[in-house]
Structures are given as C-alpha cells and as structure tokens.
JSON list of C-alpha atoms in Angstrom, two decimals:
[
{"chain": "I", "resi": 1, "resn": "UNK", "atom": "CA", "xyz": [95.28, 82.87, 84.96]},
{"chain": "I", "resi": 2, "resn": "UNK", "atom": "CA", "xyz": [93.28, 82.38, 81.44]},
{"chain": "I", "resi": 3, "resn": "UNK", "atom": "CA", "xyz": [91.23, 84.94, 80.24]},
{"chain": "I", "resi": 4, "resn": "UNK", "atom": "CA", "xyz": [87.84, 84.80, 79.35]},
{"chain": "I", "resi": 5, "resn": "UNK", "atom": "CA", "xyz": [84.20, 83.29, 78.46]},
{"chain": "I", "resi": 6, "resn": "UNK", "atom": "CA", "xyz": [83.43, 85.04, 81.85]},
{"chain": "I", "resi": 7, "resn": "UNK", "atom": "CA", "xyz": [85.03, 81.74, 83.42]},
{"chain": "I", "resi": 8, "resn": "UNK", "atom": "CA", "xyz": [88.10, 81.47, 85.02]},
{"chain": "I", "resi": 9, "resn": "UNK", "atom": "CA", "xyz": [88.76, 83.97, 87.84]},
{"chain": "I", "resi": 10, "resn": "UNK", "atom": "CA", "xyz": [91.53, 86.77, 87.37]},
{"chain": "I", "resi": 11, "resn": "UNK", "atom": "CA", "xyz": [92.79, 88.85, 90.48]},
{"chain": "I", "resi": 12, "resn": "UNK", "atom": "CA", "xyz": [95.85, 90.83, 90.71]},
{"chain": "I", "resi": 13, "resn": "UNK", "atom": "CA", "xyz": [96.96, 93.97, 92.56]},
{"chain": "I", "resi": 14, "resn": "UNK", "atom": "CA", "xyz": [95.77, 97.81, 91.16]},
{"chain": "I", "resi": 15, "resn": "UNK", "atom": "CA", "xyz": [98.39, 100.04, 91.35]},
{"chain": "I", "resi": 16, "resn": "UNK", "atom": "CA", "xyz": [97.38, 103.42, 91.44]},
{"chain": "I", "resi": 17, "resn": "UNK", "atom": "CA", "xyz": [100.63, 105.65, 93.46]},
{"chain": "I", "resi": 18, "resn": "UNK", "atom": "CA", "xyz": [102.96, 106.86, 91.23]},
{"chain": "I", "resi": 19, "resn": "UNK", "atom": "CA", "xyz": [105.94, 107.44, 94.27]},
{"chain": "I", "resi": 20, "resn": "UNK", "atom": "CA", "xyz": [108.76, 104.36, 93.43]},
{"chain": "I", "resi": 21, "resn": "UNK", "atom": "CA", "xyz": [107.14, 103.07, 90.62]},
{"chain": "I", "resi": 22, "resn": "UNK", "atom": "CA", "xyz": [109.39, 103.68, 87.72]},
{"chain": "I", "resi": 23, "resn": "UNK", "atom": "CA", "xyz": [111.61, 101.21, 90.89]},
{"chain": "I", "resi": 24, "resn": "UNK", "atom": "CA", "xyz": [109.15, 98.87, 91.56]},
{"chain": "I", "resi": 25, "resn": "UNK", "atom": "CA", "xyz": [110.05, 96.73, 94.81]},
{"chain": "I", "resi": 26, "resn": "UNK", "atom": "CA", "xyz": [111.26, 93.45, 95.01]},
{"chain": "I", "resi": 27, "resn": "UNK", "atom": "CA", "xyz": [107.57, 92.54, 96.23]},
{"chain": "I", "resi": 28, "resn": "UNK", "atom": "CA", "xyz": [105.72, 94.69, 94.56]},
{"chain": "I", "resi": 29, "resn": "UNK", "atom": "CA", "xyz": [107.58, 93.27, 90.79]},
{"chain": "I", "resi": 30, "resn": "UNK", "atom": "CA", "xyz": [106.40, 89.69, 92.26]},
{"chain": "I", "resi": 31, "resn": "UNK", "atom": "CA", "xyz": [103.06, 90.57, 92.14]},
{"chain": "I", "resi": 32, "resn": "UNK", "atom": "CA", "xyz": [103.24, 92.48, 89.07]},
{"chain": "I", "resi": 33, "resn": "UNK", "atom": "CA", "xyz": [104.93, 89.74, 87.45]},
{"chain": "I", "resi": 34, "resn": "UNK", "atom": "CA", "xyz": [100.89, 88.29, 87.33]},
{"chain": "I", "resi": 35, "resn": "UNK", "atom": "CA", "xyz": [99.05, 90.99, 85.89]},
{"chain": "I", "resi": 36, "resn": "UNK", "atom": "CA", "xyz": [98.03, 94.41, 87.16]},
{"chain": "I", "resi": 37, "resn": "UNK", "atom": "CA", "xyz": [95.58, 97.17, 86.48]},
{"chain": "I", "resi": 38, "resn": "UNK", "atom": "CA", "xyz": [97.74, 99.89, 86.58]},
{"chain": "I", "resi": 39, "resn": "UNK", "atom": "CA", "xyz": [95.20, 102.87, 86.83]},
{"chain": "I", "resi": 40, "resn": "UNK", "atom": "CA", "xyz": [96.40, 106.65, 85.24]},
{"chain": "I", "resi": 41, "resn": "UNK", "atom": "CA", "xyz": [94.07, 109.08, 86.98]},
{"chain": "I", "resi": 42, "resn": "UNK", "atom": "CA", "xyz": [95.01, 113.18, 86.35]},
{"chain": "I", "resi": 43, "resn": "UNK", "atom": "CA", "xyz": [92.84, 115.55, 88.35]},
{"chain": "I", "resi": 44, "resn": "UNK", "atom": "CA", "xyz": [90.88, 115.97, 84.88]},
{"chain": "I", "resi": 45, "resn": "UNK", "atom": "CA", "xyz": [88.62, 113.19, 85.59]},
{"chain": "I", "resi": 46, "resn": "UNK", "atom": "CA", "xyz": [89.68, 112.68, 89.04]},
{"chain": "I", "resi": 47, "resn": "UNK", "atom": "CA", "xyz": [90.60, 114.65, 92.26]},
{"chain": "I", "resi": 48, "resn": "UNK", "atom": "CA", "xyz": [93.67, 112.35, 92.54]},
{"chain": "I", "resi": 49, "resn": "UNK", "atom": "CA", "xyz": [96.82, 112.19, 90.51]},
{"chain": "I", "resi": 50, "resn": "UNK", "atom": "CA", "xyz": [99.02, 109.20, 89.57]},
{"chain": "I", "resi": 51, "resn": "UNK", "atom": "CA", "xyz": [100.99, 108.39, 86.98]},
{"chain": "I", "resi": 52, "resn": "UNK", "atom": "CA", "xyz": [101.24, 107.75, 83.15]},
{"chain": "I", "resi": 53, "resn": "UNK", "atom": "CA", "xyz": [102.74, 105.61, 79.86]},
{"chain": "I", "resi": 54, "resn": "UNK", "atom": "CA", "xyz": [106.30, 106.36, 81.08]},
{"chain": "I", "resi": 55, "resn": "UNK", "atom": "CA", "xyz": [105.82, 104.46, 84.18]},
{"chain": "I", "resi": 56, "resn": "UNK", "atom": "CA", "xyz": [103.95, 101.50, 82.46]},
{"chain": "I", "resi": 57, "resn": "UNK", "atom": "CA", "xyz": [107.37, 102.19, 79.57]},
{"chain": "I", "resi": 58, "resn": "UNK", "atom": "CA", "xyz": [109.18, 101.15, 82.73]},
{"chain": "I", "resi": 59, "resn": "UNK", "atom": "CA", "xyz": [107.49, 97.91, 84.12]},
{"chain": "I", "resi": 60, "resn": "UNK", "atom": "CA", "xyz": [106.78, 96.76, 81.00]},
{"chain": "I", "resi": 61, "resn": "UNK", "atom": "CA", "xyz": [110.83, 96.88, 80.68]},
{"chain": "I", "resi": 62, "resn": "UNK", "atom": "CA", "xyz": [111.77, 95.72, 84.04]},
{"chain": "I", "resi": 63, "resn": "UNK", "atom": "CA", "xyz": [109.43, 93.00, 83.95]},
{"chain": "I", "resi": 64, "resn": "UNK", "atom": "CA", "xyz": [109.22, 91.60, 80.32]},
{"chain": "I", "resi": 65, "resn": "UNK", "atom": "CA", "xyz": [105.79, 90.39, 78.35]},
{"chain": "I", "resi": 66, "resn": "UNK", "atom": "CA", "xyz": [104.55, 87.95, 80.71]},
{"chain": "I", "resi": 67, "resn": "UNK", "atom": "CA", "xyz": [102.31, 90.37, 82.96]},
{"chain": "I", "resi": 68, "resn": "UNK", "atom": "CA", "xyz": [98.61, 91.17, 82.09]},
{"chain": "I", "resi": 69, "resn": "UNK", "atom": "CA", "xyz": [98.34, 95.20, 82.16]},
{"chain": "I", "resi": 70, "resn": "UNK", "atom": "CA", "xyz": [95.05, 96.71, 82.09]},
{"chain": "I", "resi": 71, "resn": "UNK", "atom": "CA", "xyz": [95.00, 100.48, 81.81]},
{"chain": "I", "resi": 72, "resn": "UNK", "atom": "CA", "xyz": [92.38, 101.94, 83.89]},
{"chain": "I", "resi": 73, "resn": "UNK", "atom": "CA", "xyz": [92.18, 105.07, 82.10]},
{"chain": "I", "resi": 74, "resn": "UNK", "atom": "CA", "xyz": [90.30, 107.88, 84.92]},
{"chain": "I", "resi": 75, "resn": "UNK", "atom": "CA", "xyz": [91.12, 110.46, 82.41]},
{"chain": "I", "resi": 76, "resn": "UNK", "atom": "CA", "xyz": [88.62, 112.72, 80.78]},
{"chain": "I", "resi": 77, "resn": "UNK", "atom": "CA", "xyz": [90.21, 112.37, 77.32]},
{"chain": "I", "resi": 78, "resn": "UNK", "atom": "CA", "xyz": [91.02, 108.96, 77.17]},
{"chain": "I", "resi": 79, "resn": "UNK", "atom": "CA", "xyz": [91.49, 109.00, 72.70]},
{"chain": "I", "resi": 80, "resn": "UNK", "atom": "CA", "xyz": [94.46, 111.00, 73.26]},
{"chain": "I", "resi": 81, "resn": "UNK", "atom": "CA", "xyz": [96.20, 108.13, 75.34]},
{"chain": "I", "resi": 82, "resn": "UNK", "atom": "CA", "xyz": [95.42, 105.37, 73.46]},
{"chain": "I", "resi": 83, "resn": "UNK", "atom": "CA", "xyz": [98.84, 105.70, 70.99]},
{"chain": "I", "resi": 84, "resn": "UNK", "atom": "CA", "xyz": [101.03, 106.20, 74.28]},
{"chain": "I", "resi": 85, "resn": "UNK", "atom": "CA", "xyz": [99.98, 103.39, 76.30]},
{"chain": "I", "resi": 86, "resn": "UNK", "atom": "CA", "xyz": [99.77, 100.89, 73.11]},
{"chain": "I", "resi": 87, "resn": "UNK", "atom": "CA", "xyz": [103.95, 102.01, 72.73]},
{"chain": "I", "resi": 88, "resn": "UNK", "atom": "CA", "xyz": [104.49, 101.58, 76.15]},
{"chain": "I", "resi": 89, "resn": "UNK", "atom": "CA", "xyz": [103.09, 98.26, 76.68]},
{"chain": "I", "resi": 90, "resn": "UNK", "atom": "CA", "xyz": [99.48, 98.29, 77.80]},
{"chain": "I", "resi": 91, "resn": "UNK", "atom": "CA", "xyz": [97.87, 94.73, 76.93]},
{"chain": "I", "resi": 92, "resn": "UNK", "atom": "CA", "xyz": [94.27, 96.32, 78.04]},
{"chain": "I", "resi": 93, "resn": "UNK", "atom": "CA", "xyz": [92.66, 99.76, 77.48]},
{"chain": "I", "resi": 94, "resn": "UNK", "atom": "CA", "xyz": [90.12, 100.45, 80.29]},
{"chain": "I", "resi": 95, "resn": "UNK", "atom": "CA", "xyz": [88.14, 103.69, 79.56]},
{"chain": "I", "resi": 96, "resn": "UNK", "atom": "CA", "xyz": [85.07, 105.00, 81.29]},
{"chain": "I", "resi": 97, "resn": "UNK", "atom": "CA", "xyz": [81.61, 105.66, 79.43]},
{"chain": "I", "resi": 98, "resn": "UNK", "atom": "CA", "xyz": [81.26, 109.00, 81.15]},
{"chain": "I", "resi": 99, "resn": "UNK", "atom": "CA", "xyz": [84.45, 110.08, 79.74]},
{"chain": "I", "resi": 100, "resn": "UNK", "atom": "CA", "xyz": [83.65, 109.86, 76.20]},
{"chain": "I", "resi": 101, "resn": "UNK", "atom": "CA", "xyz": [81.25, 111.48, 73.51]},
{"chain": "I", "resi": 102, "resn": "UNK", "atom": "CA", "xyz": [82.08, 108.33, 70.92]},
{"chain": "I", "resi": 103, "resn": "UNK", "atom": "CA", "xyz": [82.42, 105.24, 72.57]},
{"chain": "I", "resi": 104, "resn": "UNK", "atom": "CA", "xyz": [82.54, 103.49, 69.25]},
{"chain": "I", "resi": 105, "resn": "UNK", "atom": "CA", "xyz": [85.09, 105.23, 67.81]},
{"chain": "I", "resi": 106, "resn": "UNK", "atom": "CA", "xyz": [87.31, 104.91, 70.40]},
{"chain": "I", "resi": 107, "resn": "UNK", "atom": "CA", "xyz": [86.93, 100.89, 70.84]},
{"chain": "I", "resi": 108, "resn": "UNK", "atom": "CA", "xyz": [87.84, 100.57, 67.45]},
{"chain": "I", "resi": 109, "resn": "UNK", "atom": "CA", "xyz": [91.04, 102.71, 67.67]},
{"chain": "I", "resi": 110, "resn": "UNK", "atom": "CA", "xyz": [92.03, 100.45, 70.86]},
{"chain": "I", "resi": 111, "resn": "UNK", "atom": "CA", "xyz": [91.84, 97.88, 68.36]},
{"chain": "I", "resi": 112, "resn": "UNK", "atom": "CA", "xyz": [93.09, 98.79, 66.02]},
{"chain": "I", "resi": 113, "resn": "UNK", "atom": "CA", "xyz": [96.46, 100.12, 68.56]},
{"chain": "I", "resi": 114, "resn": "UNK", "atom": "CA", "xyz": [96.69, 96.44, 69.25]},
{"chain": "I", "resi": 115, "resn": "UNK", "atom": "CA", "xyz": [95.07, 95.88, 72.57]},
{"chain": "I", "resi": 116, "resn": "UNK", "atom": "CA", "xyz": [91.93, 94.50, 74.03]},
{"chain": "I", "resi": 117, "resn": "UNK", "atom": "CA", "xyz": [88.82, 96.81, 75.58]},
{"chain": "I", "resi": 118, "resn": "UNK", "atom": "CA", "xyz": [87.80, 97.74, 78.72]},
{"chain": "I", "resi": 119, "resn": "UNK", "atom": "CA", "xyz": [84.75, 99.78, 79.37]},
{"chain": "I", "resi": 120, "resn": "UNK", "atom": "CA", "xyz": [83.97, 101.21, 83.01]},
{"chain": "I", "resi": 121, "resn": "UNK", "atom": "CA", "xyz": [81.09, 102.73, 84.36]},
{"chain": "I", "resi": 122, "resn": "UNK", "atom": "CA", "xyz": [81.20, 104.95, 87.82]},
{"chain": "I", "resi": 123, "resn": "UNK", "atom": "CA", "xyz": [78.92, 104.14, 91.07]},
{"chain": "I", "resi": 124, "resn": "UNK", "atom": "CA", "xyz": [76.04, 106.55, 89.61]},
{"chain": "I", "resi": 125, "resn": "UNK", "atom": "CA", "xyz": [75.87, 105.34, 86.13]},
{"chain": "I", "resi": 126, "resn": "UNK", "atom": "CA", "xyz": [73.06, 102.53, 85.16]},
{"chain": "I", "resi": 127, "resn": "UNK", "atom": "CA", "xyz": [74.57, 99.30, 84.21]},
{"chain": "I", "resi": 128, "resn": "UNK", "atom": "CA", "xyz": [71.82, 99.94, 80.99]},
{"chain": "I", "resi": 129, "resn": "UNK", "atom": "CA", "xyz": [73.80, 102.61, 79.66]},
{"chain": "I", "resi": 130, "resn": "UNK", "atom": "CA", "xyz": [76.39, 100.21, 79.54]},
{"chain": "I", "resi": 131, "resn": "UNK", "atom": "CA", "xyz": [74.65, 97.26, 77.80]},
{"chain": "I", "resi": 132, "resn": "UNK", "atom": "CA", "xyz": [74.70, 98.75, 74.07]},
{"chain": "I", "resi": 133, "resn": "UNK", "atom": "CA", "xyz": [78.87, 98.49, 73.71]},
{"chain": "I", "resi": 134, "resn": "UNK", "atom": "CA", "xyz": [78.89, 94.87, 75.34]},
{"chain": "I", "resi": 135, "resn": "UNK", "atom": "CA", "xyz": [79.51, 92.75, 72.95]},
{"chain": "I", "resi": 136, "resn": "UNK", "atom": "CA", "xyz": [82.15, 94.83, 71.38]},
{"chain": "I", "resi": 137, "resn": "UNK", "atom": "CA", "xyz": [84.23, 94.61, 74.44]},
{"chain": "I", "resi": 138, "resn": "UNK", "atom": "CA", "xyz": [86.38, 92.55, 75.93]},
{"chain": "I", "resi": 139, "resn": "UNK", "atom": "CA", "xyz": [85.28, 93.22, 79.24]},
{"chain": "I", "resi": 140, "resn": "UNK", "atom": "CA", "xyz": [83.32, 95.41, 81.70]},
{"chain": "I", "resi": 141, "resn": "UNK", "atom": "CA", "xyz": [84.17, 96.95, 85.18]},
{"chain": "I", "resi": 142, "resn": "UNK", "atom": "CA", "xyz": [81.67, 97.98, 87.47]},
{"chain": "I", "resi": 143, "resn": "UNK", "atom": "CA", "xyz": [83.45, 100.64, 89.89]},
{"chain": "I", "resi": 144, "resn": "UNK", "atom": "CA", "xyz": [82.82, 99.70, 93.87]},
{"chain": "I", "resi": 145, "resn": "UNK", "atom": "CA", "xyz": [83.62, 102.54, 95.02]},
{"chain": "I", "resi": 146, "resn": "UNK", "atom": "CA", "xyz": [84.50, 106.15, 93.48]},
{"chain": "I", "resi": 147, "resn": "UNK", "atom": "CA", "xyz": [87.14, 106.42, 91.49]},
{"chain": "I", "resi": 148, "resn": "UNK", "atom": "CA", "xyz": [90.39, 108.18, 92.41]},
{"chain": "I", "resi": 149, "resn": "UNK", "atom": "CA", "xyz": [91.64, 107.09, 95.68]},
{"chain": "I", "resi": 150, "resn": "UNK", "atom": "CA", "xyz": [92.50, 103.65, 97.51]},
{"chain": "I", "resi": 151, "resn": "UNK", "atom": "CA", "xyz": [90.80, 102.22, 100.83]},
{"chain": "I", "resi": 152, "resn": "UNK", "atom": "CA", "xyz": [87.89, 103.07, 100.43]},
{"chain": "I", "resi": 153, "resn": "UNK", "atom": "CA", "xyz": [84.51, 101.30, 101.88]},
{"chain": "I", "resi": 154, "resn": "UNK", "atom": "CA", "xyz": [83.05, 98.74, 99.52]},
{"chain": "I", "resi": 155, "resn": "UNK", "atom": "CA", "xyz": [79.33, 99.47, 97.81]},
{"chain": "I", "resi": 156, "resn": "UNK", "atom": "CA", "xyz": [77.78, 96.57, 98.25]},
{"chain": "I", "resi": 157, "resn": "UNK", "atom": "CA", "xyz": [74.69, 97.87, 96.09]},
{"chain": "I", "resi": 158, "resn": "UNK", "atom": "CA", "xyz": [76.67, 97.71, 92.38]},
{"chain": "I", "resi": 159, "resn": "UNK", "atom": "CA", "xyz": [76.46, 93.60, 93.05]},
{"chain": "I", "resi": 160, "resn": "UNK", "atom": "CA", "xyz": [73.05, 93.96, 91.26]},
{"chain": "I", "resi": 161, "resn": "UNK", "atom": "CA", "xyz": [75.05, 95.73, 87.99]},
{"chain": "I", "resi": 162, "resn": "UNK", "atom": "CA", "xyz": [77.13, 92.75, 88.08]},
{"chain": "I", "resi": 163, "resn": "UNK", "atom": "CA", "xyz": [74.41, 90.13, 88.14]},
{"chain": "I", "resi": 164, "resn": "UNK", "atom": "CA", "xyz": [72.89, 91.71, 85.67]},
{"chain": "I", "resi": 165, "resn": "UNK", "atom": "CA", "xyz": [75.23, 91.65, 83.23]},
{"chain": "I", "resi": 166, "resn": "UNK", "atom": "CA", "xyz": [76.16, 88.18, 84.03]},
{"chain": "I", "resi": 167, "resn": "UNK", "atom": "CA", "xyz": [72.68, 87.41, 83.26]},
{"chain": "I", "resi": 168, "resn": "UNK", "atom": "CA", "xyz": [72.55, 89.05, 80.08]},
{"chain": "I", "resi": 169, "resn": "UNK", "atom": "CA", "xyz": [76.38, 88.72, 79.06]},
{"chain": "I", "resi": 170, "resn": "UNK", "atom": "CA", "xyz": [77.12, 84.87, 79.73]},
{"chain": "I", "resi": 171, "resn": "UNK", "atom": "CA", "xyz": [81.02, 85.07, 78.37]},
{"chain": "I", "resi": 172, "resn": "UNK", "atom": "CA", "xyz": [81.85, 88.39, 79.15]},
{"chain": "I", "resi": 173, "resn": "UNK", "atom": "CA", "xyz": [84.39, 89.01, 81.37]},
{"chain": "I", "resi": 174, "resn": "UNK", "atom": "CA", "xyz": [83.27, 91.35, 83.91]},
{"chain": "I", "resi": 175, "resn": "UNK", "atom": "CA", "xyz": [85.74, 93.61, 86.81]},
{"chain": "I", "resi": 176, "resn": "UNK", "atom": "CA", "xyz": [85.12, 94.88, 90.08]},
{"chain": "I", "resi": 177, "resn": "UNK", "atom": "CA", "xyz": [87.52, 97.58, 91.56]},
{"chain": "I", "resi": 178, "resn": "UNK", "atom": "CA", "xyz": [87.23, 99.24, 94.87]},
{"chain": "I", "resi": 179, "resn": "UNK", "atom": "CA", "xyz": [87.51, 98.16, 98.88]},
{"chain": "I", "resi": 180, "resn": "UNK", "atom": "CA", "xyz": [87.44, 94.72, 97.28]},
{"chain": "I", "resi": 181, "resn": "UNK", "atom": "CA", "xyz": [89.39, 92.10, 99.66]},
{"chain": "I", "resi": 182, "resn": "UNK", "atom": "CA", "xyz": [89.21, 88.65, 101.30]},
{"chain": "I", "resi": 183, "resn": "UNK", "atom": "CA", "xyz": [86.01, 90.18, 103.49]},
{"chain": "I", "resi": 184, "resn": "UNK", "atom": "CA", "xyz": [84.62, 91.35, 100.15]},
{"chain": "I", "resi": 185, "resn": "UNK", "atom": "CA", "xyz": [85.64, 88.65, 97.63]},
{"chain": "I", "resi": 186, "resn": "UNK", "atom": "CA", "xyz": [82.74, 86.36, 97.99]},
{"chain": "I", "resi": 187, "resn": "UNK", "atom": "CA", "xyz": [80.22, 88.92, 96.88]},
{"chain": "I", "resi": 188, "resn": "UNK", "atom": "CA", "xyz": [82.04, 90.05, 93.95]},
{"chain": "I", "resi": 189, "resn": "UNK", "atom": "CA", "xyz": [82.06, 86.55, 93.12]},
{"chain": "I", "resi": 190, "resn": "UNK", "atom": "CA", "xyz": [78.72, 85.00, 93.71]},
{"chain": "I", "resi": 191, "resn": "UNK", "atom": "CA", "xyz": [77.48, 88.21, 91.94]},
{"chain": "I", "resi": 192, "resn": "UNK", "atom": "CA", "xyz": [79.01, 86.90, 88.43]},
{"chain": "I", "resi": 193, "resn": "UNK", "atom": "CA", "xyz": [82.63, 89.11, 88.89]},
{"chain": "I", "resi": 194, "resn": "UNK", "atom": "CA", "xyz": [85.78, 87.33, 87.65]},
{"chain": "I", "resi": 195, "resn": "UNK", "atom": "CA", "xyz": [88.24, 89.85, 87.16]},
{"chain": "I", "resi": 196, "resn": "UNK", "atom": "CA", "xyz": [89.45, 91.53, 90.53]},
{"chain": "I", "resi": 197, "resn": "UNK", "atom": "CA", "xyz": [91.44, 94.45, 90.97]},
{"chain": "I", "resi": 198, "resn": "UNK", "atom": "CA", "xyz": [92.45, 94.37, 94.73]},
{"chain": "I", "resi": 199, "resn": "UNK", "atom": "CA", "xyz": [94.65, 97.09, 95.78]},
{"chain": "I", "resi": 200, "resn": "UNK", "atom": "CA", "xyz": [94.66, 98.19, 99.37]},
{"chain": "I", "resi": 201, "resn": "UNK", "atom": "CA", "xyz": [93.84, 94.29, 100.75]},
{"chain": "I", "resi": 202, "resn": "UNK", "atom": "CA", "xyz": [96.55, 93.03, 98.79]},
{"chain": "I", "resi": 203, "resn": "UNK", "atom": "CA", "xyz": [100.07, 95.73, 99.13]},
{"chain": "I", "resi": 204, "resn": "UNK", "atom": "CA", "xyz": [99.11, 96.11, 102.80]},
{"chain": "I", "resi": 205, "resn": "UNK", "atom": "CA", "xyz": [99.16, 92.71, 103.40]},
{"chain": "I", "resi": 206, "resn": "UNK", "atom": "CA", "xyz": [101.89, 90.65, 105.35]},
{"chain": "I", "resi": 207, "resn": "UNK", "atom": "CA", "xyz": [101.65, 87.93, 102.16]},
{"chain": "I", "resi": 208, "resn": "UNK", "atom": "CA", "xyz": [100.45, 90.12, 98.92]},
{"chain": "I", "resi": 209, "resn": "UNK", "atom": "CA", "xyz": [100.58, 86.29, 97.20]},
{"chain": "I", "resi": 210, "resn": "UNK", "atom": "CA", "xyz": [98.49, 84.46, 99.33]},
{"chain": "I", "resi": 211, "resn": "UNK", "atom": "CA", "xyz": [95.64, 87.55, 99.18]},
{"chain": "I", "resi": 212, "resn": "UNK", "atom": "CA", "xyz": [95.94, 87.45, 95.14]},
{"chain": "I", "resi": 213, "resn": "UNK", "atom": "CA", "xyz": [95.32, 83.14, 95.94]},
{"chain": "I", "resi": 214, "resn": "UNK", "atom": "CA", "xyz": [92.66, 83.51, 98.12]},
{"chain": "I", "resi": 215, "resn": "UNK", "atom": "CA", "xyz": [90.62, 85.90, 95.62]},
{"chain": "I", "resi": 216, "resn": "UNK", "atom": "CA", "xyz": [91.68, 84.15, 92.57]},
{"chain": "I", "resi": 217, "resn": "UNK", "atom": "CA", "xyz": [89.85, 80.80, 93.71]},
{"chain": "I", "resi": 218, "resn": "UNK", "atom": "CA", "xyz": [87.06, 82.26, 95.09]},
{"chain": "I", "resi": 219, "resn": "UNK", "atom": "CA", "xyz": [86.25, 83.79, 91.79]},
{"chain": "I", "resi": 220, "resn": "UNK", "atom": "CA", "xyz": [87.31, 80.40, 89.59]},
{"chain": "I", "resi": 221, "resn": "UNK", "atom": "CA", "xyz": [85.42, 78.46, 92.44]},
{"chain": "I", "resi": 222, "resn": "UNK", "atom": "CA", "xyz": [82.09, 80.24, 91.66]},
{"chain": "I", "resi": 223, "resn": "UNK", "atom": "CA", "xyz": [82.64, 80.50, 88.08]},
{"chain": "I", "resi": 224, "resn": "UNK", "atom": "CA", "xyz": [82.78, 76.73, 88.22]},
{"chain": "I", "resi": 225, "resn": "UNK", "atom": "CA", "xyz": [79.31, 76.17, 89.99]},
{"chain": "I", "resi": 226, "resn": "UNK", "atom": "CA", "xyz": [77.72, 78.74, 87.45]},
{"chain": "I", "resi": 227, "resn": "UNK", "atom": "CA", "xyz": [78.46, 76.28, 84.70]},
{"chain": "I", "resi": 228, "resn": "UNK", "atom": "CA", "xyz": [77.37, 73.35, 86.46]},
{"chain": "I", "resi": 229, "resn": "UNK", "atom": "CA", "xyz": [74.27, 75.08, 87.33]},
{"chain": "I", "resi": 230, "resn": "UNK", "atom": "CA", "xyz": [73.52, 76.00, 83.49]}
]
C-alpha cells in the first residue's frame, strides 16, 4: 500500500517472538512479503525479550526489498542500534520519546543511516510532548496498549491522541499498535490512524490475508471521507 500524506491506509502483521524467525513460515513470509513492524524489545526498556538486526539480516534475505520494515525499537538505547538495523535492512526506525535524552540528534542520524522516522510515545505520555518533533518525522505511533507483550486489551482512551494529531498534523502518517483487530479497526480509523500494526488478530487467524484486507480498507475507506469532508 502507498505511503503517506496521512492518506492511504497501511496494515500489516507486528512480529514481536523471536522462536522460528530467522525460518519464517510459509504463511508467516506471505504476510511479511507486505510489510511488517518487526518490534526488538530487550528487558532494558521492556519486561519482554525478542529479537534483533540478525533476525531482520535474515528476512530481509529470505524475502528480498519488496517488504516495508518498520523497526519498533522498545529499547532504552535506541542510538546504538541505528547502524545495525540500517545494515540489516530496516526501511523504518521506530524509537520511543521516553527512551531518549536527544530526540533530535537521533532523527537526524536515522537519516542520515538511510531510513525514514518513527517516533512512539507509551500509554502515559501526553500526545503534547510529542507535537514538537512532528514535522521532522515521518510518522507517529500512539501505543494501545503497553509495550512488551502481545494480546493484550485495547485502550480505547489514546483515540483522543490520535485525533489530535490528525487535527493538528493533516499529512502525517500516524500508527496504532496494540489489541488492534477487526473488533478494534474502526476506531483506530475514524480516530485519524492509517498505519496498523495488528499482531495477535492477524497470526492467530484462520486467513492472516483476509484480516490484513479487512483493516487495510477500513483505514483507506476513512481516509477517503476525511478528504471529502475537508
């Protein structure tokens, strides 16, 4: 799907277990083969622990140039990283505001390493702390649930983050990750969102494609009607 001017809709599947992933599946590389937000979480930052630039090394080999990946970096020293994931592949640097002293320093080295910039901001940070590094990114995720572990319950309360930086931030493109599924999807999208990381709804599903369908429209569908209603 094509990127940008916080327009058409983006969803794909977040991997986040390292266990088989240097060997993807058959199914999972046909979902990969889209785009992914592959997220590297040591206990630094996180309770949870899954895996790093050798894995991403790996898929990026396996599966060639076409897929989309977006770091999500839940590490609490994500400048040291940068380098790594640039070599191994990584189309999309995703770091979190808490994480960092220098937010401006490190945006430019992502650029300067070659790949866009993410900027993500945990349940209990303001969406205004945010605002200052907006329009030097590429694009902004607002965390729906805690980051470091899968399945959990969707906040329904961050929507309001979202609109506002719709509101204020027309064209950027702006993420949602966490207990976001087909039950979920419509919020995420009415709210301004879309770019969706999906994990659980989407690898526990009986048709992983038809899930990544399903929230892809919904998001391009409501994108749509926002610039109609303009």
């Amino acid at each position: 799907v094509t990127r940008g001017a916080g327009g058409s809709g983006r969803a794909g599947p977040g991997a986040r277990g390292a266990a088989g992933a240097a060997r993807p599946s058959r199914c999972a590389r046909g979902n990969l083969r889209a785009g992914a937000s592959l997220s590297s979480a040591p206990r630094h930052f996180v309770p949870n622990i899954t895996f790093g630039h050798p894995v991403v090394e790996s898929l990026r080999k396996r599966l060639g140039q076409e897929p989309f990946f977006d770091m999500h970096m839940m590490v609490a020293a994500p400048e040291q990283w940068v380098k790594p994931m640039a070599v191994a592949g990584a189309n999309q640097y995703t770091f979190h505001l808490e994480a960092t002293d220098n937010p401006g320093a490190l945006i430019k080295d992502i650029r300067e390493n070659g790949m866009k910039v993410g900027l993500a901001i945990k349940p209990g940070t303001t969406v205004e702390h945010l605002a200052p590094w907006a329009n030097q990114i590429d694009m902004a995720l607002v965390m729906t649930v805690e980051p470091g572990f899968g399945g959990q319950k969707f906040m329904e309360d961050m929507m309001s983050k979202v609109q506002w930086l719709r509101t204020q931030f027309p064209s950027l493109d702006i993420e949602v990750d966490g207990g976001v599924g087909p039950d979920t999807i419509h919020k995420c999208a009415e709210a301004g969102a879309n770019m969706i990381v999906s994990g659980s709804a989407i690898m526990k599903s009986a048709d992983p494609r038809s899930v990544i369908n399903l929230l892809r429209n919904v998001c391009s569908e409501a994108a749509q009607k926002r610039s109609l209603d303009r």
